[in-house]
Amino acid sequence: MESPRVPRRRRFGGALALALALLATTGATGTAATGAVDTGATGAAAPAGLREVMFVGNNWDGTADVIEARGDFRRVGRVNVVPDKAERLREIYLNPVKLAFFLGVRSGPGEGHDQFVDDMYATPDGTAMVVSRPSFADVVSLDLRTGRINWRFPVAGYRADHMAVSPDGTRVAVSASTANRVHVLDIATGRQVGSFATGDKPHENVFTSDGRLWNMSIGEVTTALDAPWLDWTKGDRRITVVDAATFETVRVIDMRDRLDAFGRDDLSDAVRPLVLTPDEKTLYFQVSFLSGFLEYDIEADRITRAKYLPGNPATDPDRTAWVNDSRHHGLSVSPDGAKLCVAGTMDDYATVVDRKTLEEGPLVEASKPYWATVSGDGASCVISESGADRVTAIDFATGRKVATVDVGDHPQRVRLARVPADWAGPSGS
């Protein structure tokens, strides 16, 4: 399958090297259950006075589009997630260390752009959007009626990353990627209720129904040391599972041993996006550089199957050209657990895979798809096409594209949410 290529930038610039050097001398400061608002994927009706939508984070724009959660997925409104941009930039420019890391984010994971929105969730009452902002190293709550900031929480270190919301919708976990720590905040007030240490570069977070919180650390993904024999340079990569009430570690999973036992000692053990089956017994996960995914039996503690997906002949074979070590980045599972949806990021396609047979469906052409989630009615997989500034829905039953909607610059995370039924954007937007 061939498709137009998006120019790739080398990721290990001088500003990032300076940032890492400063870190060494100063030190860092400071999904069955993929989040409560994602329960819309089960088809549950929104509470009275609220409507179900999807938040789409336009990372390079500093905006979030709000689209319908099903049907034609039309855009409902847009939120400026950096209303305090001038103030934040002033703080950064006056602090040499913050400036070095700000420029490091731009030249590294930002591919030459500032990263203004990574992840977003709605509060249970639908009145606010909570957003992690990588370049500003913080989490903010934005009033959806006015667009104003309700609260701001600066994370430890110099970059905020993936988030997750507790099943009851009252707490939000955020990865502080340069501080190797996860903060858990009260979603209404922004007050920290707990935190815990992780491996190097904490990434995705997932709450599970048994009262646990999983964090996946992916190690260093911005260096050019991408050859398999140099994988050891990437750092301490592991899954840290904590009690979601006490934040005490209950389990640590190092996929290196499991991959070796599976006969794939050549694969990276950096666990990227993952998803749990509805019964939370099986985990599917992507790893750096792999075009495909692996299946892991949680109780048996072993990798049971691997799915290797086709490579795009047009994909640059140079691993250092792959964005943040991602070959494929994005997984979702249908509500009945029968189908998986895979975003083939560097191969410019997405596909639906039968979970029983692991047979893939049609390869749906997409421009640098960066995330996969589930529509509000559970019928479609929704991917962000970060290279084309659009969101596309793919039918789980047929594997075919059913809708596409234009959004802002470089969409990444897409999350189900609920907003007031009459909402059409903040006042004055």
Short mmCIF file of C-alpha atoms in Angstrom, two decimals:
data_model
loop_
_atom_site.label_atom_id
_atom_site.label_comp_id
_atom_site.label_asym_id
_atom_site.label_seq_id
_atom_site.Cartn_x
_atom_site.Cartn_y
_atom_site.Cartn_z
CA MET A 1 0.00 0.00 0.00
CA GLU A 2 1.46 3.33 -1.00
CA SER A 3 0.43 6.77 0.11
CA PRO A 4 1.84 10.30 0.17
CA ARG A 5 4.54 10.73 2.77
CA VAL A 6 4.74 13.46 5.35
CA PRO A 7 8.24 14.93 5.73
CA ARG A 8 9.95 13.65 8.87
CA ARG A 9 12.34 15.67 11.00
CA ARG A 10 15.41 14.39 12.78
CA ARG A 11 14.67 14.44 16.44
CA PHE A 12 17.89 14.89 18.33
CA GLY A 13 18.59 18.60 17.99
CA GLY A 14 21.03 20.81 19.83
CA ALA A 15 18.33 22.29 22.07
CA LEU A 16 17.34 18.84 23.31
CA ALA A 17 20.94 17.95 24.00
CA LEU A 18 21.27 21.15 26.03
CA ALA A 19 18.10 20.31 27.95
CA LEU A 20 19.37 16.84 28.82
CA ALA A 21 22.69 18.27 29.94
CA LEU A 22 20.94 20.75 32.19
CA LEU A 23 18.80 17.98 33.65
CA ALA A 24 21.92 16.04 34.55
CA THR A 25 23.31 19.02 36.45
CA THR A 26 20.14 20.41 38.04
CA GLY A 27 17.94 17.33 38.53
CA ALA A 28 14.20 17.15 37.93
CA THR A 29 11.87 19.13 40.15
CA GLY A 30 8.96 19.17 41.49
CA THR A 31 -8.23 0.28 27.72
CA ALA A 32 -11.28 -1.70 29.21
CA ALA A 33 -11.17 1.10 31.71
CA THR A 34 -9.55 3.84 29.65
CA GLY A 35 -11.15 6.58 31.70
CA ALA A 36 -14.54 7.28 33.22
CA VAL A 37 -15.83 9.48 30.43
CA ASP A 38 -15.01 6.78 27.93
CA THR A 39 -17.97 4.80 29.30
CA GLY A 40 -19.90 6.40 26.44
CA ALA A 41 -18.34 3.67 24.29
CA THR A 42 -20.73 1.19 25.90
CA GLY A 43 -23.71 3.06 24.48
CA ALA A 44 -24.85 4.44 27.84
CA ALA A 45 -27.05 7.52 27.49
CA ALA A 46 -25.69 10.85 28.67
CA PRO A 47 -27.27 12.24 31.86
CA ALA A 48 -30.05 14.77 31.50
CA GLY A 49 -28.74 18.16 30.42
CA LEU A 50 -25.54 16.73 28.90
CA ARG A 51 -24.62 15.55 25.40
CA GLU A 52 -21.99 13.06 24.40
CA VAL A 53 -19.13 14.38 22.28
CA MET A 54 -15.48 13.72 21.56
CA PHE A 55 -12.57 15.97 22.47
CA VAL A 56 -9.81 16.15 19.83
CA GLY A 57 -6.52 17.66 20.98
CA ASN A 58 -4.78 19.68 18.27
CA ASN A 59 -1.30 19.50 19.74
CA TRP A 60 0.49 22.09 17.61
CA ASP A 61 -2.48 24.48 17.44
CA GLY A 62 -3.12 24.73 21.15
CA THR A 63 -6.81 24.05 20.55
CA ALA A 64 -9.26 21.24 21.16
CA ASP A 65 -12.05 20.56 18.71
CA VAL A 66 -15.29 19.16 20.09
CA ILE A 67 -17.04 16.85 17.63
CA GLU A 68 -20.12 14.65 17.66
CA ALA A 69 -19.42 11.21 19.14
CA ARG A 70 -21.22 9.29 16.38
CA GLY A 71 -23.01 9.74 13.04
CA ASP A 72 -21.23 12.30 10.85
CA PHE A 73 -18.88 13.36 13.70
CA ARG A 74 -19.40 17.01 12.74
CA ARG A 75 -17.58 19.72 14.69
CA VAL A 76 -19.61 21.28 17.50
CA GLY A 77 -17.13 23.87 18.76
CA ARG A 78 -13.51 24.67 19.53
CA VAL A 79 -11.67 25.51 22.76
CA ASN A 80 -8.46 27.52 23.08
CA VAL A 81 -6.45 25.46 25.59
CA VAL A 82 -3.67 28.06 25.97
CA PRO A 83 -5.52 31.26 26.93
CA ASP A 84 -2.56 32.05 29.22
CA LYS A 85 0.04 31.52 26.50
CA ALA A 86 1.69 34.94 26.85
CA GLU A 87 2.08 34.54 30.60
CA ARG A 88 3.50 31.04 30.34
CA LEU A 89 5.97 32.03 27.63
CA ARG A 90 7.14 35.00 29.69
CA GLU A 91 7.91 32.66 32.62
CA ILE A 92 9.77 30.27 30.35
CA TYR A 93 11.88 32.93 28.61
CA LEU A 94 12.99 34.31 31.98
CA ASN A 95 14.18 30.89 33.24
CA PRO A 96 17.18 29.42 31.33
CA VAL A 97 16.50 25.84 32.47
CA LYS A 98 12.80 25.98 31.59
CA LEU A 99 13.70 27.56 28.26
CA ALA A 100 16.18 24.78 27.45
CA PHE A 101 13.56 22.10 28.10
CA PHE A 102 10.87 24.08 26.25
CA LEU A 103 13.13 24.17 23.20
CA GLY A 104 14.01 20.51 23.78
CA VAL A 105 10.34 19.53 23.59
CA ARG A 106 10.02 21.56 20.39
CA SER A 107 13.02 19.97 18.66
CA GLY A 108 12.38 16.46 20.03
CA PRO A 109 8.86 15.05 20.52
CA GLY A 110 7.32 18.18 18.98
CA GLU A 111 9.02 17.62 15.62
CA GLY A 112 9.86 21.31 15.42
CA HIS A 113 6.60 22.50 16.99
CA ASP A 114 5.51 23.41 20.50
CA GLN A 115 3.24 20.82 22.15
CA PHE A 116 0.26 22.60 23.67
CA VAL A 117 -2.21 19.76 24.27
CA ASP A 118 -1.52 16.10 24.86
CA ASP A 119 -4.59 14.75 26.64
CA MET A 120 -8.07 15.94 27.64
CA TYR A 121 -11.02 14.82 29.75
CA ALA A 122 -14.31 16.34 30.88
CA THR A 123 -15.38 16.75 34.47
CA PRO A 124 -18.35 14.54 35.46
CA ASP A 125 -20.77 17.47 35.32
CA GLY A 126 -19.58 18.45 31.83
CA THR A 127 -18.69 22.01 32.81
CA ALA A 128 -14.92 21.84 32.36
CA MET A 129 -12.20 20.35 30.18
CA VAL A 130 -9.01 19.19 31.92
CA VAL A 131 -5.94 19.34 29.65
CA SER A 132 -2.30 18.29 29.95
CA ARG A 133 0.04 20.72 28.16
CA PRO A 134 3.50 19.23 27.44
CA SER A 135 5.40 22.39 26.52
CA PHE A 136 4.02 24.24 29.55
CA ALA A 137 4.62 21.27 31.90
CA ASP A 138 1.20 21.57 33.50
CA VAL A 139 -2.42 20.50 33.71
CA VAL A 140 -5.23 23.06 33.54
CA SER A 141 -8.98 23.00 33.95
CA LEU A 142 -10.86 25.18 31.46
CA ASP A 143 -14.41 26.42 31.99
CA LEU A 144 -16.29 25.27 28.89
CA ARG A 145 -18.72 28.20 29.04
CA THR A 146 -16.15 31.00 29.33
CA GLY A 147 -12.89 29.39 28.20
CA ARG A 148 -11.18 30.68 31.33
CA ILE A 149 -8.80 28.67 33.50
CA ASN A 150 -10.35 27.26 36.69
CA TRP A 151 -7.09 25.87 38.10
CA ARG A 152 -3.55 25.08 37.03
CA PHE A 153 -1.21 22.36 38.34
CA PRO A 154 2.50 22.52 37.33
CA VAL A 155 3.87 18.97 37.13
CA ALA A 156 7.24 17.92 38.49
CA GLY A 157 9.99 18.37 35.94
CA TYR A 158 9.51 19.95 32.54
CA ARG A 159 6.89 18.08 30.52
CA ALA A 160 3.33 16.80 31.05
CA ASP A 161 2.12 13.80 29.04
CA HIS A 162 -0.71 11.22 28.92
CA MET A 163 -3.57 11.28 31.41
CA ALA A 164 -6.34 8.96 32.60
CA VAL A 165 -9.53 9.54 34.58
CA SER A 166 -10.70 7.32 37.42
CA PRO A 167 -13.84 5.20 36.82
CA ASP A 168 -15.93 7.58 38.94
CA GLY A 169 -14.62 10.60 37.03
CA THR A 170 -13.36 12.43 40.13
CA ARG A 171 -9.59 12.04 39.75
CA VAL A 172 -7.17 12.54 36.89
CA ALA A 173 -3.70 10.97 36.64
CA VAL A 174 -0.99 12.68 34.60
CA SER A 175 2.52 11.56 33.67
CA ALA A 176 5.35 14.00 34.45
CA SER A 177 7.66 12.57 31.82
CA THR A 178 10.98 14.17 32.79
CA ALA A 179 10.48 13.59 36.52
CA ASN A 180 9.58 9.86 36.33
CA ARG A 181 6.43 10.46 38.36
CA VAL A 182 2.65 10.31 38.03
CA HIS A 183 0.49 12.89 39.80
CA VAL A 184 -3.13 12.10 40.70
CA LEU A 185 -5.31 15.18 41.03
CA ASP A 186 -8.82 15.99 42.19
CA ILE A 187 -10.46 16.82 38.86
CA ALA A 188 -12.65 19.55 40.35
CA THR A 189 -10.02 21.46 42.31
CA GLY A 190 -6.64 20.46 40.84
CA ARG A 191 -5.41 19.49 44.30
CA GLN A 192 -2.92 16.60 44.31
CA VAL A 193 -4.34 13.60 46.15
CA GLY A 194 -1.37 11.33 45.55
CA SER A 195 1.62 10.50 43.37
CA PHE A 196 4.00 7.65 42.69
CA ALA A 197 7.38 6.94 41.09
CA THR A 198 7.65 5.20 37.72
CA GLY A 199 10.30 4.01 35.32
CA ASP A 200 11.98 6.39 32.87
CA LYS A 201 9.63 8.64 30.86
CA PRO A 202 6.17 7.66 32.12
CA HIS A 203 3.69 7.64 29.26
CA GLU A 204 0.22 6.09 29.18
CA ASN A 205 -1.97 5.66 32.30
CA VAL A 206 -4.93 3.29 32.67
CA PHE A 207 -7.35 2.85 35.58
CA THR A 208 -8.85 -0.63 35.96
CA SER A 209 -12.06 -1.72 37.66
CA ASP A 210 -10.21 -3.60 40.42
CA GLY A 211 -9.04 -0.33 41.97
CA ARG A 212 -5.61 -0.16 40.33
CA LEU A 213 -3.79 2.34 38.18
CA TRP A 214 -1.31 1.21 35.54
CA ASN A 215 1.50 3.35 34.18
CA MET A 216 3.73 2.48 31.24
CA SER A 217 7.19 4.07 31.09
CA ILE A 218 8.73 4.12 27.61
CA GLY A 219 12.28 5.32 28.26
CA GLU A 220 14.16 7.75 26.05
CA VAL A 221 12.55 8.03 22.60
CA THR A 222 14.26 11.16 21.29
CA THR A 223 17.78 9.86 20.75
CA ALA A 224 19.14 8.48 17.49
CA LEU A 225 20.35 5.29 19.24
CA ASP A 226 17.59 3.24 17.61
CA ALA A 227 19.43 0.12 16.42
CA PRO A 228 18.19 -3.04 18.19
CA TRP A 229 21.61 -3.68 19.77
CA LEU A 230 21.47 -0.21 21.36
CA ASP A 231 18.06 -0.78 22.93
CA TRP A 232 19.66 -0.96 26.39
CA THR A 233 20.47 2.77 26.15
CA LYS A 234 16.79 3.69 26.27
CA GLY A 235 16.53 3.45 30.07
CA ASP A 236 14.34 1.77 32.67
CA ARG A 237 11.11 0.78 30.94
CA ARG A 238 8.41 -0.99 32.90
CA ILE A 239 4.75 -1.14 33.80
CA THR A 240 4.10 0.13 37.31
CA VAL A 241 0.77 -0.94 38.84
CA VAL A 242 -0.35 0.85 41.99
CA ASP A 243 -3.31 0.75 44.33
CA ALA A 244 -5.46 3.65 43.09
CA ALA A 245 -6.43 4.58 46.65
CA THR A 246 -3.07 4.41 48.43
CA PHE A 247 -0.73 4.75 45.42
CA GLU A 248 1.42 1.96 46.80
CA THR A 249 3.06 -0.25 44.16
CA VAL A 250 1.39 -3.64 43.92
CA ARG A 251 3.10 -4.99 40.82
CA VAL A 252 5.93 -4.20 38.41
CA ILE A 253 6.01 -5.81 34.97
CA ASP A 254 9.19 -5.66 32.90
CA MET A 255 8.27 -6.85 29.41
CA ARG A 256 11.93 -7.54 28.63
CA ASP A 257 11.78 -10.92 30.39
CA ARG A 258 8.39 -11.73 28.85
CA LEU A 259 9.56 -10.84 25.35
CA ASP A 260 12.71 -12.93 25.79
CA ALA A 261 10.61 -15.90 26.93
CA PHE A 262 8.37 -15.42 23.89
CA GLY A 263 11.40 -15.66 21.64
CA ARG A 264 11.56 -11.99 20.64
CA ASP A 265 14.63 -10.65 22.40
CA ASP A 266 15.06 -8.33 19.39
CA LEU A 267 11.94 -6.31 20.20
CA SER A 268 11.88 -3.18 22.33
CA ASP A 269 10.23 -3.49 25.74
CA ALA A 270 8.89 0.08 25.65
CA VAL A 271 5.13 -0.45 26.01
CA ARG A 272 3.34 2.21 23.99
CA PRO A 273 -0.47 2.43 23.66
CA LEU A 274 -2.29 -0.55 25.11
CA VAL A 275 -5.85 -1.71 25.57
CA LEU A 276 -7.52 -4.20 27.90
CA THR A 277 -10.32 -6.57 26.94
CA PRO A 278 -13.69 -5.86 28.59
CA ASP A 279 -13.06 -8.58 31.21
CA GLU A 280 -9.62 -7.06 31.90
CA LYS A 281 -7.92 -10.45 31.59
CA THR A 282 -5.98 -9.82 28.39
CA LEU A 283 -3.83 -6.88 27.40
CA TYR A 284 -2.84 -5.88 23.86
CA PHE A 285 0.10 -3.55 23.48
CA GLN A 286 2.36 -1.88 20.95
CA VAL A 287 6.11 -1.45 21.40
CA SER A 288 8.63 0.91 19.85
CA PHE A 289 9.61 0.15 16.24
CA LEU A 290 7.10 -2.73 15.76
CA SER A 291 4.51 -2.76 12.97
CA GLY A 292 1.97 -4.76 14.93
CA PHE A 293 1.14 -5.61 18.54
CA LEU A 294 1.42 -8.31 21.18
CA GLU A 295 -1.08 -10.15 23.37
CA TYR A 296 -0.40 -10.58 27.09
CA ASP A 297 -2.27 -12.85 29.53
CA ILE A 298 -2.35 -10.82 32.75
CA GLU A 299 -3.02 -13.70 35.16
CA ALA A 300 -0.56 -16.10 33.52
CA ASP A 301 1.96 -13.25 33.24
CA ARG A 302 3.12 -14.15 29.75
CA ILE A 303 2.95 -13.00 26.16
CA THR A 304 0.72 -15.41 24.27
CA ARG A 305 0.53 -14.14 20.67
CA ALA A 306 1.96 -11.53 18.33
CA LYS A 307 0.38 -9.86 15.34
CA TYR A 308 2.72 -8.55 12.68
CA LEU A 309 1.04 -6.09 10.33
CA PRO A 310 2.15 -5.13 6.82
CA GLY A 311 4.71 -2.40 6.38
CA ASN A 312 4.09 0.38 3.89
CA PRO A 313 6.67 0.10 1.08
CA ALA A 314 6.96 3.89 1.18
CA THR A 315 7.94 3.96 4.86
CA ASP A 316 11.49 5.16 5.40
CA PRO A 317 13.45 2.16 6.75
CA ASP A 318 15.63 4.51 8.80
CA ARG A 319 14.38 4.07 12.38
CA THR A 320 15.66 7.49 13.39
CA ALA A 321 13.07 8.99 11.01
CA TRP A 322 10.17 7.39 12.93
CA VAL A 323 8.44 9.86 15.21
CA ASN A 324 9.43 9.24 18.83
CA ASP A 325 10.34 5.60 18.06
CA SER A 326 6.71 4.92 17.11
CA ARG A 327 6.11 2.61 14.16
CA HIS A 328 2.50 2.01 15.20
CA HIS A 329 0.88 4.18 17.90
CA GLY A 330 -2.81 3.73 18.77
CA LEU A 331 -5.06 0.83 19.84
CA SER A 332 -8.72 0.47 20.70
CA VAL A 333 -11.07 -2.46 21.27
CA SER A 334 -14.75 -2.78 20.34
CA PRO A 335 -17.17 -2.86 23.31
CA ASP A 336 -17.86 -6.58 22.78
CA GLY A 337 -14.14 -7.32 22.76
CA ALA A 338 -14.30 -8.97 19.33
CA LYS A 339 -12.32 -6.45 17.28
CA LEU A 340 -9.14 -4.42 17.73
CA CYS A 341 -8.38 -1.23 15.85
CA VAL A 342 -4.75 -0.40 15.10
CA ALA A 343 -3.24 2.94 14.08
CA GLY A 344 -0.27 2.22 11.81
CA THR A 345 1.37 5.58 12.42
CA MET A 346 4.51 5.51 10.26
CA ASP A 347 2.89 3.19 7.70
CA ASP A 348 0.02 5.63 7.05
CA TYR A 349 -2.92 3.30 7.56
CA ALA A 350 -5.33 1.95 10.15
CA THR A 351 -6.96 -1.46 10.22
CA VAL A 352 -9.47 -3.51 12.21
CA VAL A 353 -8.19 -6.88 13.46
CA ASP A 354 -10.34 -9.85 14.50
CA ARG A 355 -9.27 -10.61 18.07
CA LYS A 356 -9.93 -14.36 17.82
CA THR A 357 -8.04 -15.03 14.59
CA LEU A 358 -5.79 -11.93 14.51
CA GLU A 359 -6.67 -11.49 10.84
CA GLU A 360 -6.60 -7.88 9.72
CA GLY A 361 -9.24 -6.23 7.59
CA PRO A 362 -8.75 -3.63 4.84
CA LEU A 363 -5.82 -1.26 5.27
CA VAL A 364 -7.54 2.12 5.45
CA GLU A 365 -5.21 4.83 4.18
CA ALA A 366 -4.58 7.50 6.80
CA SER A 367 -1.94 10.21 7.21
CA LYS A 368 0.21 9.53 10.28
CA PRO A 369 -2.64 8.19 12.47
CA TYR A 370 -1.61 8.84 16.05
CA TRP A 371 -4.42 7.49 18.22
CA ALA A 372 -7.42 5.14 18.15
CA THR A 373 -10.50 5.18 20.34
CA VAL A 374 -14.17 4.10 20.14
CA SER A 375 -17.20 6.11 19.04
CA GLY A 376 -20.02 6.87 21.44
CA ASP A 377 -22.26 4.15 20.01
CA GLY A 378 -19.41 1.61 20.01
CA ALA A 379 -19.84 0.93 16.29
CA SER A 380 -16.70 2.65 15.04
CA CYS A 381 -13.03 3.05 15.71
CA VAL A 382 -12.05 6.73 15.63
CA ILE A 383 -8.49 7.62 14.65
CA SER A 384 -6.67 10.95 14.58
CA GLU A 385 -4.83 11.64 11.32
CA SER A 386 -2.11 13.93 12.61
CA GLY A 387 -0.54 14.33 9.18
CA ALA A 388 -3.75 15.53 7.53
CA ASP A 389 -5.46 17.43 10.38
CA ARG A 390 -8.57 15.30 10.46
CA VAL A 391 -10.37 12.59 12.41
CA THR A 392 -11.65 9.46 10.67
CA ALA A 393 -14.17 6.83 11.80
CA ILE A 394 -13.80 3.21 10.67
CA ASP A 395 -16.66 0.72 11.05
CA PHE A 396 -15.69 -2.17 13.34
CA ALA A 397 -17.98 -4.58 11.43
CA THR A 398 -16.68 -3.93 7.91
CA GLY A 399 -13.29 -2.32 8.51
CA ARG A 400 -14.27 0.46 6.10
CA LYS A 401 -14.07 4.23 6.53
CA VAL A 402 -17.47 5.74 7.34
CA ALA A 403 -16.76 9.40 8.15
CA THR A 404 -14.03 12.03 8.18
CA VAL A 405 -14.04 15.50 9.77
CA ASP A 406 -11.44 18.26 9.54
CA VAL A 407 -9.91 19.49 12.80
CA GLY A 408 -6.93 21.64 13.87
CA ASP A 409 -3.17 21.30 13.47
CA HIS A 410 -1.75 17.88 14.36
CA PRO A 411 -4.58 16.10 16.22
CA GLN A 412 -3.40 13.40 18.60
CA ARG A 413 -5.49 12.27 21.54
CA VAL A 414 -9.25 11.74 21.03
CA ARG A 415 -11.44 11.17 24.11
CA LEU A 416 -15.14 10.64 24.71
CA ALA A 417 -16.65 13.35 26.91
CA ARG A 418 -19.89 15.02 27.93
CA VAL A 419 -20.71 18.72 27.71
CA PRO A 420 -23.87 20.77 28.35
CA ALA A 421 -26.57 19.89 25.85
CA ASP A 422 -26.73 23.45 24.47
CA TRP A 423 -22.96 23.93 24.29
CA ALA A 424 -21.50 25.29 21.03
CA GLY A 425 -18.18 26.69 22.25
CA PRO A 426 -16.95 29.13 24.91
CA SER A 427 -18.49 32.59 24.92
CA GLY A 428 -16.66 34.89 22.54
CA SER A 429 -15.10 31.99 20.59
#
